mmCIF file of C-alpha atoms in Angstrom:
data_model
loop_
_atom_site.group_PDB
_atom_site.id
_atom_site.type_symbol
_atom_site.label_atom_id
_atom_site.label_comp_id
_atom_site.label_asym_id
_atom_site.label_seq_id
_atom_site.Cartn_x
_atom_site.Cartn_y
_atom_site.Cartn_z
ATOM 1 C CA MET A 1257 0.000 0.000 0.000
ATOM 2 C CA LEU A 1258 1.157 3.551 -0.612
ATOM 3 C CA ASP A 1259 2.526 5.638 2.218
ATOM 4 C CA GLY A 1260 0.358 8.597 3.096
ATOM 5 C CA ASP A 1261 -2.793 9.569 4.912
ATOM 6 C CA PHE A 1262 -5.471 7.243 3.573
ATOM 7 C CA GLY A 1263 -7.963 7.835 6.349
ATOM 8 C CA TRP A 1264 -10.685 8.580 3.814
ATOM 9 C CA LEU A 1265 -10.272 5.209 2.079
ATOM 10 C CA LYS A 1266 -10.428 3.376 5.395
ATOM 11 C CA GLU A 1267 -13.365 5.289 6.875
ATOM 12 C CA ALA A 1268 -15.662 5.840 3.872
ATOM 13 C CA SER A 1269 -18.629 3.543 3.358
ATOM 14 C CA LYS A 1270 -17.825 0.836 0.820
ATOM 15 C CA ARG A 1271 -21.540 0.275 0.135
ATOM 16 C CA ARG A 1272 -22.226 3.738 -1.225
ATOM 17 C CA ARG A 1273 -22.123 4.655 -4.881
ATOM 18 C CA TYR A 1274 -19.362 7.045 -5.946
ATOM 19 C CA LEU A 1275 -18.569 8.863 -9.162
ATOM 20 C CA VAL A 1276 -14.841 8.700 -9.957
ATOM 21 C CA GLY A 1277 -13.253 11.167 -12.367
ATOM 22 C CA VAL A 1278 -10.783 9.175 -14.481
ATOM 23 C CA SER A 1279 -8.771 10.825 -17.264
ATOM 24 C CA GLY A 1280 -6.599 7.801 -17.961
ATOM 25 C CA GLY A 1281 -3.515 9.476 -16.486
ATOM 26 C CA ALA A 1282 -1.419 7.944 -13.727
ATOM 27 C CA ASP A 1283 -3.127 9.807 -10.876
ATOM 28 C CA SER A 1284 -6.729 8.868 -11.611
ATOM 29 C CA VAL A 1285 -5.808 5.331 -12.673
ATOM 30 C CA ALA A 1286 -4.012 4.852 -9.344
ATOM 31 C CA LEU A 1287 -7.061 6.153 -7.472
ATOM 32 C CA LEU A 1288 -9.400 3.779 -9.304
ATOM 33 C CA HIS A 1289 -7.199 0.749 -8.605
ATOM 34 C CA LEU A 1290 -6.820 1.717 -4.936
ATOM 35 C CA LEU A 1291 -10.581 2.099 -4.538
ATOM 36 C CA GLN A 1292 -11.196 -1.265 -6.161
ATOM 37 C CA ARG A 1293 -8.592 -2.983 -3.973
ATOM 38 C CA GLU A 1294 -10.046 -1.385 -0.841
ATOM 39 C CA GLY A 1295 -13.412 -2.978 -1.583
ATOM 40 C CA PHE A 1296 -15.421 -0.103 -3.096
ATOM 41 C CA GLN A 1297 -17.883 -1.931 -5.331
ATOM 42 C CA ARG A 1298 -20.341 0.710 -6.555
ATOM 43 C CA LEU A 1299 -18.006 2.909 -8.577
ATOM 44 C CA VAL A 1300 -19.112 4.900 -11.625
ATOM 45 C CA VAL A 1301 -16.112 5.769 -13.799
ATOM 46 C CA CYS A 1302 -16.625 9.177 -15.466
ATOM 47 C CA HIS A 1303 -14.435 10.255 -18.389
ATOM 48 C CA LEU A 1304 -14.760 13.433 -20.474
ATOM 49 C CA ASN A 1305 -13.018 13.686 -23.851
ATOM 50 C CA HIS A 1306 -11.987 17.359 -24.080
ATOM 51 C CA GLY A 1307 -11.530 17.230 -27.857
ATOM 52 C CA LEU A 1308 -8.055 18.773 -27.627
ATOM 53 C CA ARG A 1309 -5.783 15.894 -28.613
ATOM 54 C CA ARG A 1310 -7.888 14.191 -31.314
ATOM 55 C CA ARG A 1311 -6.693 10.613 -31.792
ATOM 56 C CA ALA A 1312 -4.849 10.519 -28.478
ATOM 57 C CA ALA A 1313 -7.967 11.739 -26.665
ATOM 58 C CA SER A 1314 -10.091 9.050 -28.313
ATOM 59 C CA ALA A 1315 -7.510 6.457 -27.311
ATOM 60 C CA ASP A 1316 -7.677 7.772 -23.728
ATOM 61 C CA ALA A 1317 -11.446 7.309 -23.713
ATOM 62 C CA ARG A 1318 -11.176 3.739 -25.003
ATOM 63 C CA PHE A 1319 -8.491 2.958 -22.414
ATOM 64 C CA VAL A 1320 -10.640 4.237 -19.534
ATOM 65 C CA GLU A 1321 -13.764 2.449 -20.758
ATOM 66 C CA ARG A 1322 -11.895 -0.858 -21.032
ATOM 67 C CA LEU A 1323 -10.316 -0.347 -17.615
ATOM 68 C CA ALA A 1324 -13.741 0.270 -16.078
ATOM 69 C CA GLU A 1325 -15.104 -2.860 -17.750
ATOM 70 C CA ARG A 1326 -12.150 -4.946 -16.555
ATOM 71 C CA LEU A 1327 -12.641 -3.763 -12.961
ATOM 72 C CA GLY A 1328 -16.398 -4.299 -13.094
ATOM 73 C CA CYS A 1329 -17.291 -0.602 -12.857
ATOM 74 C CA GLU A 1330 -20.094 1.300 -14.558
ATOM 75 C CA PHE A 1331 -18.763 3.697 -17.216
ATOM 76 C CA ARG A 1332 -20.032 7.138 -18.193
ATOM 77 C CA GLY A 1333 -18.340 8.900 -21.084
ATOM 78 C CA GLY A 1334 -18.810 12.305 -22.656
ATOM 79 C CA ARG A 1335 -17.223 14.616 -25.203
ATOM 80 C CA GLU A 1336 -16.861 18.393 -25.388
ATOM 81 C CA ASP A 1337 -14.890 20.640 -27.733
ATOM 82 C CA VAL A 1338 -13.139 22.634 -25.024
ATOM 83 C CA GLY A 1339 -11.177 24.758 -27.493
ATOM 84 C CA GLN A 1340 -14.405 25.912 -29.113
ATOM 85 C CA CYS A 1341 -15.955 26.494 -25.691
ATOM 86 C CA ALA A 1342 -13.021 28.719 -24.702
ATOM 87 C CA GLU A 1343 -13.596 30.905 -27.770
ATOM 88 C CA MET A 1344 -17.347 31.036 -27.210
ATOM 89 C CA TRP A 1345 -17.057 31.840 -23.497
ATOM 90 C CA GLY A 1346 -14.109 34.215 -23.872
ATOM 91 C CA CYS A 1347 -11.906 32.391 -21.370
ATOM 92 C CA SER A 1348 -8.744 30.292 -21.263
ATOM 93 C CA VAL A 1349 -8.718 26.661 -22.368
ATOM 94 C CA GLU A 1350 -7.965 25.681 -18.764
ATOM 95 C CA THR A 1351 -11.031 27.514 -17.465
ATOM 96 C CA ALA A 1352 -13.219 26.139 -20.257
ATOM 97 C CA GLY A 1353 -12.005 22.628 -19.480
ATOM 98 C CA ARG A 1354 -12.857 23.009 -15.808
ATOM 99 C CA ARG A 1355 -16.336 24.320 -16.605
ATOM 100 C CA ALA A 1356 -16.904 21.491 -19.083
ATOM 101 C CA ARG A 1357 -15.827 18.900 -16.507
ATOM 102 C CA HIS A 1358 -18.122 20.384 -13.886
ATOM 103 C CA ALA A 1359 -21.062 20.263 -16.286
ATOM 104 C CA PHE A 1360 -20.193 16.675 -17.235
ATOM 105 C CA PHE A 1361 -19.880 15.525 -13.618
ATOM 106 C CA ALA A 1362 -23.188 17.208 -12.802
ATOM 107 C CA GLU A 1363 -24.830 15.385 -15.724
ATOM 108 C CA CYS A 1364 -23.395 12.074 -14.479
ATOM 109 C CA GLY A 1365 -24.631 12.893 -10.992
ATOM 110 C CA ARG A 1366 -28.166 13.548 -12.201
ATOM 111 C CA LYS A 1367 -28.315 10.429 -14.377
ATOM 112 C CA THR A 1368 -26.970 8.136 -11.649
ATOM 113 C CA ARG A 1369 -28.630 9.991 -8.743
ATOM 114 C CA CYS A 1370 -25.213 10.157 -7.120
ATOM 115 C CA ARG A 1371 -23.827 13.339 -5.548
ATOM 116 C CA ARG A 1372 -20.486 11.956 -4.310
ATOM 117 C CA LEU A 1373 -17.509 12.576 -6.599
ATOM 118 C CA LEU A 1374 -13.963 11.280 -6.055
ATOM 119 C CA LEU A 1375 -11.072 13.130 -7.703
ATOM 120 C CA ALA A 1376 -7.388 12.186 -7.933
ATOM 121 C CA HIS A 1377 -5.765 15.491 -6.962
ATOM 122 C CA HIS A 1378 -2.461 14.814 -5.202
ATOM 123 C CA ALA A 1379 0.275 16.669 -3.300
ATOM 124 C CA ASP A 1380 1.804 18.175 -6.452
ATOM 125 C CA ASP A 1381 -1.609 19.537 -7.490
ATOM 126 C CA GLN A 1382 -1.997 20.979 -3.998
ATOM 127 C CA ALA A 1383 1.377 22.738 -4.242
ATOM 128 C CA GLU A 1384 0.459 24.201 -7.635
ATOM 129 C CA THR A 1385 -2.875 25.413 -6.252
ATOM 130 C CA VAL A 1386 -1.249 27.124 -3.260
ATOM 131 C CA LEU A 1387 1.334 28.833 -5.480
ATOM 132 C CA TRP A 1388 -1.289 29.965 -7.981
ATOM 133 C CA ASN A 1389 -3.524 31.376 -5.250
ATOM 134 C CA LEU A 1390 -0.553 33.264 -3.796
ATOM 135 C CA LEU A 1391 0.326 34.677 -7.218
ATOM 136 C CA ARG A 1392 -3.271 35.770 -7.849
ATOM 137 C CA GLY A 1393 -3.565 37.266 -4.368
ATOM 138 C CA SER A 1394 -7.014 35.756 -4.106
ATOM 139 C CA ARG A 1395 -6.953 33.558 -1.044
ATOM 140 C CA GLY A 1396 -3.560 33.552 0.650
ATOM 141 C CA ALA A 1397 -1.999 30.105 0.980
ATOM 142 C CA SER A 1398 -5.289 28.301 0.535
ATOM 143 C CA GLY A 1399 -5.371 24.928 -1.157
ATOM 144 C CA MET A 1400 -7.846 22.185 -1.966
ATOM 145 C CA LYS A 1401 -9.720 20.283 0.725
ATOM 146 C CA VAL A 1402 -9.934 16.530 1.164
ATOM 147 C CA GLU A 1403 -13.703 17.007 1.592
ATOM 148 C CA GLN A 1404 -15.620 19.826 -0.058
ATOM 149 C CA SER A 1405 -19.170 20.675 -1.072
ATOM 150 C CA LEU A 1406 -19.279 22.429 -4.427
ATOM 151 C CA ALA A 1407 -21.992 23.504 -6.839
ATOM 152 C CA MET A 1408 -21.389 22.063 -10.302
ATOM 153 C CA ALA A 1409 -23.687 23.333 -13.049
ATOM 154 C CA GLY A 1410 -26.430 23.912 -10.492
ATOM 155 C CA LEU A 1411 -25.985 20.578 -8.718
ATOM 156 C CA SER A 1412 -24.515 20.386 -5.214
ATOM 157 C CA MET A 1413 -21.771 17.745 -5.191
ATOM 158 C CA GLN A 1414 -19.772 16.305 -2.301
ATOM 159 C CA ILE A 1415 -16.172 16.088 -3.515
ATOM 160 C CA SER A 1416 -13.494 13.915 -1.909
ATOM 161 C CA ARG A 1417 -9.771 13.882 -2.728
ATOM 162 C CA PRO A 1418 -8.282 10.774 -1.062
ATOM 163 C CA LEU A 1419 -4.791 11.239 -2.579
ATOM 164 C CA LEU A 1420 -4.194 14.858 -1.596
ATOM 165 C CA THR A 1421 -1.179 14.080 0.618
ATOM 166 C CA VAL A 1422 0.523 11.692 -1.837
ATOM 167 C CA SER A 1423 3.064 12.917 -4.398
ATOM 168 C CA ARG A 1424 2.809 12.310 -8.125
ATOM 169 C CA ALA A 1425 6.141 10.467 -8.079
ATOM 170 C CA ARG A 1426 4.936 8.080 -5.375
ATOM 171 C CA LEU A 1427 1.747 7.308 -7.295
ATOM 172 C CA ARG A 1428 3.685 6.498 -10.452
ATOM 173 C CA SER A 1429 6.167 4.391 -8.532
ATOM 174 C CA TRP A 1430 3.302 2.389 -7.024
ATOM 175 C CA LEU A 1431 1.686 1.824 -10.422
ATOM 176 C CA GLU A 1432 4.986 0.581 -11.816
ATOM 177 C CA SER A 1433 5.498 -1.755 -8.848
ATOM 178 C CA GLN A 1434 2.057 -3.249 -9.528
ATOM 179 C CA ASN A 1435 2.632 -3.491 -13.308
ATOM 180 C CA LEU A 1436 -0.360 -1.231 -13.937
ATOM 181 C CA SER A 1437 -0.529 0.884 -17.092
ATOM 182 C CA TRP A 1438 -1.844 4.393 -17.687
ATOM 183 C CA ARG A 1439 -2.027 6.982 -20.455
ATOM 184 C CA GLU A 1440 0.419 9.874 -20.824
ATOM 185 C CA ASP A 1441 -0.993 13.320 -21.640
ATOM 186 C CA ALA A 1442 1.535 15.134 -23.815
ATOM 187 C CA THR A 1443 -0.079 18.503 -23.024
ATOM 188 C CA ASN A 1444 1.235 18.230 -19.444
ATOM 189 C CA ALA A 1445 4.702 18.978 -20.809
ATOM 190 C CA GLU A 1446 3.626 21.933 -22.956
ATOM 191 C CA PRO A 1447 4.797 25.288 -21.573
ATOM 192 C CA MET A 1448 1.804 27.479 -22.402
ATOM 193 C CA ALA A 1449 -0.512 26.587 -19.506
ATOM 194 C CA VAL A 1450 0.085 28.331 -16.177
ATOM 195 C CA ARG A 1451 -0.283 25.080 -14.252
ATOM 196 C CA ASN A 1452 2.286 23.380 -16.450
ATOM 197 C CA ARG A 1453 4.818 26.160 -15.886
ATOM 198 C CA LEU A 1454 4.294 26.009 -12.137
ATOM 199 C CA ARG A 1455 4.712 22.231 -12.253
ATOM 200 C CA ASN A 1456 7.641 21.996 -14.647
ATOM 201 C CA GLU A 1457 9.543 25.222 -13.934
ATOM 202 C CA ALA A 1458 8.557 26.994 -10.703
ATOM 203 C CA LEU A 1459 8.376 24.062 -8.277
ATOM 204 C CA PRO A 1460 11.718 22.492 -9.311
ATOM 205 C CA LEU A 1461 13.378 25.933 -9.061
ATOM 206 C CA LEU A 1462 11.909 26.528 -5.592
ATOM 207 C CA GLU A 1463 13.182 23.133 -4.445
ATOM 208 C CA GLU A 1464 16.639 24.007 -5.750
ATOM 209 C CA ILE A 1465 16.634 27.390 -3.996
ATOM 210 C CA ALA A 1466 15.156 26.168 -0.711
ATOM 211 C CA GLY A 1467 17.059 22.905 -0.581
ATOM 212 C CA ARG A 1468 14.065 21.169 0.949
ATOM 213 C CA ASP A 1469 10.836 19.356 0.121
ATOM 214 C CA VAL A 1470 8.692 22.198 -1.214
ATOM 215 C CA LEU A 1471 5.643 19.949 -1.662
ATOM 216 C CA SER A 1472 5.602 19.199 2.059
ATOM 217 C CA SER A 1473 6.086 22.863 2.986
ATOM 218 C CA LEU A 1474 3.259 24.035 0.743
ATOM 219 C CA GLN A 1475 1.026 21.230 2.029
ATOM 220 C CA LYS A 1476 1.632 22.421 5.606
ATOM 221 C CA ALA A 1477 0.913 26.004 4.553
ATOM 222 C CA ALA A 1478 -2.403 24.883 3.049
ATOM 223 C CA GLU A 1479 -3.273 22.969 6.234
ATOM 224 C CA SER A 1480 -2.508 26.005 8.417
ATOM 225 C CA ASP A 1481 -4.591 28.191 6.131
ATOM 226 C CA ALA A 1482 -7.466 25.682 6.322
ATOM 227 C CA GLU A 1483 -7.400 25.875 10.128
ATOM 228 C CA LEU A 1484 -7.743 29.655 9.943
ATOM 229 C CA ARG A 1485 -10.636 29.269 7.487
ATOM 230 C CA GLU A 1486 -12.406 26.999 9.971
ATOM 231 C CA ILE A 1487 -12.251 29.792 12.549
ATOM 232 C CA GLU A 1488 -13.592 32.252 9.981
ATOM 233 C CA THR A 1489 -16.396 29.864 9.032
ATOM 234 C CA TRP A 1490 -17.366 29.465 12.687
ATOM 235 C CA ALA A 1491 -17.469 33.255 13.151
ATOM 236 C CA VAL A 1492 -19.642 33.705 10.049
ATOM 237 C CA GLU A 1493 -22.012 30.958 11.219
ATOM 238 C CA GLN A 1494 -22.330 32.609 14.624
ATOM 239 C CA ALA A 1495 -23.301 35.864 12.915
ATOM 240 C CA GLU A 1496 -25.985 33.993 10.894
ATOM 241 C CA VAL A 1497 -24.962 35.796 7.711
ATOM 242 C CA LEU A 1498 -26.870 33.358 5.488
ATOM 243 C CA ASP A 1499 -30.665 33.369 5.723
ATOM 244 C CA PRO A 1500 -32.775 30.150 5.520
ATOM 245 C CA GLN A 1501 -32.817 30.438 1.696
ATOM 246 C CA GLY A 1502 -29.009 30.535 1.565
ATOM 247 C CA ARG A 1503 -28.839 34.232 0.645
ATOM 248 C CA ILE A 1504 -26.415 36.728 2.204
ATOM 249 C CA HIS A 1505 -28.072 38.942 4.822
ATOM 250 C CA ILE A 1506 -26.391 42.269 4.036
ATOM 251 C CA ARG A 1507 -26.889 43.958 7.416
ATOM 252 C CA LYS A 1508 -25.432 40.978 9.260
ATOM 253 C CA LEU A 1509 -22.553 40.746 6.804
ATOM 254 C CA MET A 1510 -21.784 44.427 7.364
ATOM 255 C CA SER A 1511 -21.599 43.781 11.118
ATOM 256 C CA LEU A 1512 -18.497 41.626 10.571
ATOM 257 C CA PRO A 1513 -14.917 42.945 10.428
ATOM 258 C CA PRO A 1514 -13.759 43.692 6.849
ATOM 259 C CA ALA A 1515 -11.525 40.598 6.666
ATOM 260 C CA LEU A 1516 -14.434 38.323 7.598
ATOM 261 C CA ARG A 1517 -16.717 40.036 5.083
ATOM 262 C CA TRP A 1518 -14.173 39.297 2.366
ATOM 263 C CA SER A 1519 -13.832 35.679 3.476
ATOM 264 C CA CYS A 1520 -17.597 35.201 3.636
ATOM 265 C CA VAL A 1521 -18.153 36.536 0.108
ATOM 266 C CA PHE A 1522 -15.258 34.496 -1.297
ATOM 267 C CA ASP A 1523 -16.592 31.266 0.211
ATOM 268 C CA PHE A 1524 -20.140 32.080 -0.903
ATOM 269 C CA LEU A 1525 -19.010 32.531 -4.513
ATOM 270 C CA ARG A 1526 -16.745 29.477 -4.493
ATOM 271 C CA ASN A 1527 -19.421 27.244 -2.981
ATOM 272 C CA HIS A 1528 -21.765 28.316 -5.775
ATOM 273 C CA GLY A 1529 -19.257 27.170 -8.383
ATOM 274 C CA VAL A 1530 -17.964 30.589 -9.484
ATOM 275 C CA GLN A 1531 -14.619 30.102 -11.238
ATOM 276 C CA ASP A 1532 -11.473 32.261 -11.505
ATOM 277 C CA LEU A 1533 -12.010 33.999 -8.202
ATOM 278 C CA GLY A 1534 -9.503 36.822 -7.851
ATOM 279 C CA ARG A 1535 -9.530 39.750 -5.459
ATOM 280 C CA GLY A 1536 -11.167 41.912 -8.103
ATOM 281 C CA VAL A 1537 -14.337 39.806 -8.286
ATOM 282 C CA VAL A 1538 -14.766 39.696 -4.508
ATOM 283 C CA SER A 1539 -14.040 43.428 -4.192
ATOM 284 C CA ARG A 1540 -16.699 44.282 -6.778
ATOM 285 C CA VAL A 1541 -19.253 42.168 -4.918
ATOM 286 C CA LEU A 1542 -18.383 43.959 -1.675
ATOM 287 C CA GLU A 1543 -18.919 47.299 -3.427
ATOM 288 C CA MET A 1544 -22.521 46.221 -3.989
ATOM 289 C CA LEU A 1545 -23.051 46.350 -0.220
ATOM 290 C CA VAL A 1546 -23.148 50.140 -0.291
ATOM 291 C CA ALA A 1547 -24.968 50.521 -3.609
ATOM 292 C CA ASP A 1548 -28.255 52.432 -3.648
ATOM 293 C CA GLY A 1549 -31.310 50.293 -4.340
ATOM 294 C CA SER A 1550 -30.999 47.052 -6.282
ATOM 295 C CA ALA A 1551 -27.754 46.158 -7.999
ATOM 296 C CA PHE A 1552 -26.277 43.260 -9.928
ATOM 297 C CA LEU A 1553 -22.873 42.050 -11.068
ATOM 298 C CA ASN A 1554 -22.060 39.613 -13.869
ATOM 299 C CA LEU A 1555 -19.791 36.878 -12.535
ATOM 300 C CA PRO A 1556 -17.103 34.789 -14.273
ATOM 301 C CA GLY A 1557 -18.768 31.789 -15.851
ATOM 302 C CA GLY A 1558 -22.090 33.451 -16.651
ATOM 303 C CA GLY A 1559 -23.836 33.789 -13.288
ATOM 304 C CA ARG A 1560 -25.091 37.053 -11.807
ATOM 305 C CA MET A 1561 -24.849 38.390 -8.257
ATOM 306 C CA ARG A 1562 -28.016 40.275 -7.338
ATOM 307 C CA ARG A 1563 -28.660 42.715 -4.463
ATOM 308 C CA ARG A 1564 -32.295 43.123 -3.515
ATOM 309 C CA GLN A 1565 -34.281 43.929 -0.363
ATOM 310 C CA GLY A 1566 -31.363 43.574 2.004
ATOM 311 C CA ARG A 1567 -30.135 40.301 0.541
ATOM 312 C CA MET A 1568 -27.481 39.210 -1.964
ATOM 313 C CA PHE A 1569 -27.796 36.024 -3.987
ATOM 314 C CA ILE A 1570 -26.736 34.404 -7.249
ATOM 315 C CA GLU A 1571 -29.259 34.014 -10.044
#
């Protein structure tokens, strides 16, 4: 078994149905095999062809479908032209891909009546997320959570990331030791995507400069940040900022210190599936607090924040 914190795998109910996002890459293939070996029997393998790599992408889809069949798992496949979506939505290919995946997972969730989604994010992904959030100035040293509720295309999903403390290298080493195959995504080595540059250039350079395990340091930073967020969440809950309909009560929000107001709005937007959250988006929402009468703000991804009768909500 891999070293790492696998408390989720040990504690989760094996009888429940779970959606599992599987791209065919080493990370998601390792997750699927680990789940199967731990006795999870009601797994729905979900694979989205992004339409970016043509023949290679089709081969990925066939690989994942055959793997699901071999392991006795239900398979759900989909296809989206993410490049075309990026042009239509006026966003990056990365953002379009994330939105397309969310919509696909939500569709799978509705068709299978399953709201639990397992993703194969690992320690390297966590480090990239922390660095990117620091560079954007959006959320300090925040990272991904092992457990998270998130709205995907209007559907509330419970997301779990069992591999978040395990490095990419360790996952690949384990697959090799078990003689398990996976698909390589050539786009992971291409320099144009921000994530790829963080992965292939920034993190190795930081390790060289620091002379220590940067993945572990960034993981600890994310954990410390998460502890602070728990305190913030508790304070917001005590103030009863959200009304019974899940809308922001403006007067109660204004009673909080500025830092807590910012945190509350950020979490509200993120939990409603708003993507590309930088300081600018949150700041513009906060400006609505002092607007006269009703006000609205178009959000990244197509939603709209509305201020009306002392409440703020997304429509």
